[in-house]
Short mmCIF file of C-alpha atoms in Angstrom, two decimals:
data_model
loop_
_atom_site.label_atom_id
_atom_site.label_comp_id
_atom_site.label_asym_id
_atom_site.label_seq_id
_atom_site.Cartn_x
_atom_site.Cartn_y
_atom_site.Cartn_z
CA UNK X 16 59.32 23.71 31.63
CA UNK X 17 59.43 27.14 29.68
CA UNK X 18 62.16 29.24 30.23
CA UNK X 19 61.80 32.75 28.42
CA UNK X 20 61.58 31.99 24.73
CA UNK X 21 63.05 28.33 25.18
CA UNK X 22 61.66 25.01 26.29
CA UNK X 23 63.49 22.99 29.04
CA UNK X 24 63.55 20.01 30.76
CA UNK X 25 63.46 19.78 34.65
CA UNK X 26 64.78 16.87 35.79
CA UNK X 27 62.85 14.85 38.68
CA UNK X 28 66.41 12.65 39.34
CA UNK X 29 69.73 13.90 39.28
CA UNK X 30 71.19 12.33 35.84
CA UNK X 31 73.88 10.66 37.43
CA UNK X 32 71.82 8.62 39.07
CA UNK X 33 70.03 6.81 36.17
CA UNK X 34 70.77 3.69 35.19
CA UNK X 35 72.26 4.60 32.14
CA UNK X 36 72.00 0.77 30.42
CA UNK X 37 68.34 1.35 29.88
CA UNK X 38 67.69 4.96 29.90
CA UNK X 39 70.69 6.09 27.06
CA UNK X 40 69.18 3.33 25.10
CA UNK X 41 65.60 4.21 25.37
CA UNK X 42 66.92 7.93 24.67
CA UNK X 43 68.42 6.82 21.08
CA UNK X 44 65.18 5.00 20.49
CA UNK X 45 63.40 8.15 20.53
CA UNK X 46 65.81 9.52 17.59
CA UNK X 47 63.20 7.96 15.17
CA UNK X 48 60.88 10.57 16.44
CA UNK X 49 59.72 13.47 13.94
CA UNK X 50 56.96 15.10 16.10
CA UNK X 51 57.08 17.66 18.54
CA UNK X 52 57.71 17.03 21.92
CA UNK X 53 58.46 13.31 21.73
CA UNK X 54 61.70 14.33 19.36
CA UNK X 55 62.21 17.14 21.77
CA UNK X 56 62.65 15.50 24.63
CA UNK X 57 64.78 12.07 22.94
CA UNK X 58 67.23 14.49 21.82
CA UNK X 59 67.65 16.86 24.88
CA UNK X 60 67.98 13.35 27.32
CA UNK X 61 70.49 12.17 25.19
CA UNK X 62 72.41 15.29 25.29
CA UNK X 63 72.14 15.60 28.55
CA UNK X 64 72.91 12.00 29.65
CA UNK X 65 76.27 11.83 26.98
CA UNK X 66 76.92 15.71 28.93
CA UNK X 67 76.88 13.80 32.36
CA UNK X 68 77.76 10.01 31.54
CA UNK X 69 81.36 10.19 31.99
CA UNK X 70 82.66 6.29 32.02
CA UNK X 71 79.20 4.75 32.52
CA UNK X 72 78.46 5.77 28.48
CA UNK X 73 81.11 3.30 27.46
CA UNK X 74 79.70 -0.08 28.26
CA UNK X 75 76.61 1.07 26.84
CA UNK X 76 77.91 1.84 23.19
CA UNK X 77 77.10 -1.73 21.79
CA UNK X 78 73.09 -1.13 22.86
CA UNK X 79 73.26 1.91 20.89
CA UNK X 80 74.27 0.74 17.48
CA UNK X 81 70.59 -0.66 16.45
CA UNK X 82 68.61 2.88 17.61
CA UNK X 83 71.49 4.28 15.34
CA UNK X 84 71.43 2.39 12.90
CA UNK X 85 67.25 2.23 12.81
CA UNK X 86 67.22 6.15 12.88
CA UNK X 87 69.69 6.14 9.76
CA UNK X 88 67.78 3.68 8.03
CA UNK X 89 64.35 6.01 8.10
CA UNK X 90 66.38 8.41 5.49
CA UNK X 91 64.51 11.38 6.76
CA UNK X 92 66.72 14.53 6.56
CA UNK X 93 65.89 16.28 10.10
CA UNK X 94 66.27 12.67 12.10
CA UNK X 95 69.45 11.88 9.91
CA UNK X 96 70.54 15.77 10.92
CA UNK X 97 69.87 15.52 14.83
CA UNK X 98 71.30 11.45 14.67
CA UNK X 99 74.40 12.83 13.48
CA UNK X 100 75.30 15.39 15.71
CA UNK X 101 74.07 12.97 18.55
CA UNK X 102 76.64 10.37 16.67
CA UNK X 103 79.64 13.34 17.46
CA UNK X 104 78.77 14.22 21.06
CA UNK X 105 78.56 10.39 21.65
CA UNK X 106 82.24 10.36 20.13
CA UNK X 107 83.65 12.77 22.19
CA UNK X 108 81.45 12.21 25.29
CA UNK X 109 84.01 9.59 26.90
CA UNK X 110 87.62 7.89 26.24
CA UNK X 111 87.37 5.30 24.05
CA UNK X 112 83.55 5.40 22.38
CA UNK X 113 85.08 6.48 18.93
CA UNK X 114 87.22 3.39 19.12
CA UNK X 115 84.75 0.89 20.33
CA UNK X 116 82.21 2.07 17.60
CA UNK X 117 84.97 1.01 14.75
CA UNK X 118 83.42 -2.74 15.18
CA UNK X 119 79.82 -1.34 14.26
CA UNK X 120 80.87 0.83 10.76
CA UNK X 121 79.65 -2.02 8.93
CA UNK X 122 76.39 -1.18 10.36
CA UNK X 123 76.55 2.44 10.34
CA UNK X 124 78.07 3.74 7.41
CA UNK X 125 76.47 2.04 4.44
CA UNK X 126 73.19 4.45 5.01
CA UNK X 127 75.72 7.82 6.10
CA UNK X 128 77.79 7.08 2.20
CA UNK X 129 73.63 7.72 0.21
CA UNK X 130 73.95 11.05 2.16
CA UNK X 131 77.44 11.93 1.43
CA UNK X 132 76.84 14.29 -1.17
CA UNK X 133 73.53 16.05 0.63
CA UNK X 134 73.19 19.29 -0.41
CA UNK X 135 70.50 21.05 1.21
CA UNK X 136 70.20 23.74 -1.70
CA UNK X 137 69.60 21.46 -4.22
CA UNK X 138 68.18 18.33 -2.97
CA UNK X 139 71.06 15.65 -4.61
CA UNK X 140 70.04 12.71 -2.16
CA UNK X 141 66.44 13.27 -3.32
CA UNK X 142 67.89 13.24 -7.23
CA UNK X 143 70.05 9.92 -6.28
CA UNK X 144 67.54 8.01 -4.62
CA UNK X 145 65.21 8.32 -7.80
CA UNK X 146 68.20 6.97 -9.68
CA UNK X 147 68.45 4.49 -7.60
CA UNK X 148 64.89 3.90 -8.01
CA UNK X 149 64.90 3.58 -11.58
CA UNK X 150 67.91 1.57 -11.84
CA UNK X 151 66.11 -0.72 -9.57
CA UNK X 152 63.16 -0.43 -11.78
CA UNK X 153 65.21 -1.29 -15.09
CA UNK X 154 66.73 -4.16 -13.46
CA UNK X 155 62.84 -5.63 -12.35
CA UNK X 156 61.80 -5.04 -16.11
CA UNK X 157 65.13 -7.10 -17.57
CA UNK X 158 64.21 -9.99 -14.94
CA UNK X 159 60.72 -9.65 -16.42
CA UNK X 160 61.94 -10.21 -20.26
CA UNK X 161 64.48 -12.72 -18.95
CA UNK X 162 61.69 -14.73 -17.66
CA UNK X 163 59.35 -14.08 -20.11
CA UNK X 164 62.10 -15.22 -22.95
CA UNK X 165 62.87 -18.32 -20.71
CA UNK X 166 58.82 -19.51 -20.31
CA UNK X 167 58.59 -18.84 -24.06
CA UNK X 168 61.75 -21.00 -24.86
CA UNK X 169 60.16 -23.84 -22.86
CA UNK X 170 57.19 -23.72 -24.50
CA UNK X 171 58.65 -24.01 -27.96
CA UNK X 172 60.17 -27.02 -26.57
CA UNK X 173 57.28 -28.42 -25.29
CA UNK X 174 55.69 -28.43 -28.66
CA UNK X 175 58.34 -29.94 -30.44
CA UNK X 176 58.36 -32.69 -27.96
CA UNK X 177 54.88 -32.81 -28.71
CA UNK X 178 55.34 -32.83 -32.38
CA UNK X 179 57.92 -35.20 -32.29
CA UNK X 180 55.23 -37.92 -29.90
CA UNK X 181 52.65 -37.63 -32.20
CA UNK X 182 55.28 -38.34 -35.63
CA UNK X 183 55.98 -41.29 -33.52
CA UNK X 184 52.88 -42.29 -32.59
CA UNK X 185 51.75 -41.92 -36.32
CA UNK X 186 54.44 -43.59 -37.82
CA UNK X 187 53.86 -46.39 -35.35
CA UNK X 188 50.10 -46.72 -36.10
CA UNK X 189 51.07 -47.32 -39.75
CA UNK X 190 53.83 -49.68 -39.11
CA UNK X 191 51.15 -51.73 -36.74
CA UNK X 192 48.33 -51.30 -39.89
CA UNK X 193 50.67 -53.24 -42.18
CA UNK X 194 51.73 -56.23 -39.97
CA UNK X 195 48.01 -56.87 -39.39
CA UNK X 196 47.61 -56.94 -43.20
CA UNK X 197 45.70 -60.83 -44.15
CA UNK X 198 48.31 -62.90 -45.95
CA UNK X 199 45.21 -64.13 -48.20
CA UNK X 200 44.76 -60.78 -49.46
CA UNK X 201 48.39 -60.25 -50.78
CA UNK X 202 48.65 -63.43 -52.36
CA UNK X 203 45.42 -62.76 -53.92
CA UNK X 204 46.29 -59.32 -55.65
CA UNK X 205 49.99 -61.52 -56.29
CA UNK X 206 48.22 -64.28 -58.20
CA UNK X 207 46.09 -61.58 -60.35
CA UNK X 208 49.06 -59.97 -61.02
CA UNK X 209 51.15 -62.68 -62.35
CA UNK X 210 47.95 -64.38 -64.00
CA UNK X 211 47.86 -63.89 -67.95
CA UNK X 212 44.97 -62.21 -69.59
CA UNK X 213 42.13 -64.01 -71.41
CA UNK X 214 41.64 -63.69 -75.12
#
């Protein structure tokens, strides 16, 4: 509904009475969202259920994690913005949420430590993914060589194999040529050899 200037949400249930083990969930699902009203309304019913959750928000923390973490993971600036701040309200929402999402920093904070040094002004994540990008790029292109270095290697070995087969083979074929040589024929050229000349 549209209050003045601002947009609000009337609620058809009280939110104390949802079943908060699927609707927080299907809430952070909605973080993902970019467009206007679905990423309205994702963030407002989160709000509004961490606002009124009170020790129901607890059990639920381990179903958030992956809508977290998939929201992170998008690297988008205005759904890492609104994921964060959703991320510090969940924190503070009930006793015990900061220390029951300790288990799940593995999960969350390898994507938050890219953005550490955001700076809207300038753009640095933009500058650090493109190094990223081209380290990622120069490592391809020395796989490339590496591979390219490694076929060629084989191949030279290949043809010396080859080289060294048909040697073989030739020096075999000779060796075969001789021992089928007639015995007639090399006494022969013997006898005309020792035989004197005639005067």
């Amino acid at each position: 509904m549209f209050l003045g200037d601002k947009i609000q949400i009337k609620d058809m249930v009280e939110i104390e009475n949802l079943d908060y083990h699927y609707f927080l969930p299907l809430f952070f699902d909605g973080l993902c969202e970019t467009e206007f009203p679905y990423e309205f309304f994702a963030r407002q019913g989160v709000h509004d259920m961490l606002e009124h959750g009170g020790n129901r928000i607890l059990p639920v923390v381990p179903q958030l994690i992956i809508p977290i973490k998939n929201a992170l993971n998008l690297r988008n600036r205005q759904v890492l913005c609104t994921t964060l701040k959703v991320i510090q309200h969940l924190v503070v929402s009930a006793e015990m949420v900061g220390e029951a999402l300790v288990p799940y920093y593995r999960q969350i904070l390898p994507v938050l430590s890219i953005f550490k040094h955001m700076d809207a002004e300038n753009g640095e994540v933009e500058e650090e993914e493109e190094e990223e990008e081209e380290v990622e790029e120069e490592e391809e292109e020395e796989e490339k060589k590496k591979k390219k270095k490694k076929k060629k290697e084989e191949e030279e070995e290949e043809e010396e194999e080859e080289k060294k087969k048909k040697k073989k083979k030739k020096k075999k074929k000779k060796k075969t040529k001789m021992r089928h040589c007639p015995k007639s024929s090399i006494l022969l050229s013997s006898t005309s050899i020792l035989k004197p000349p005639k005067y």
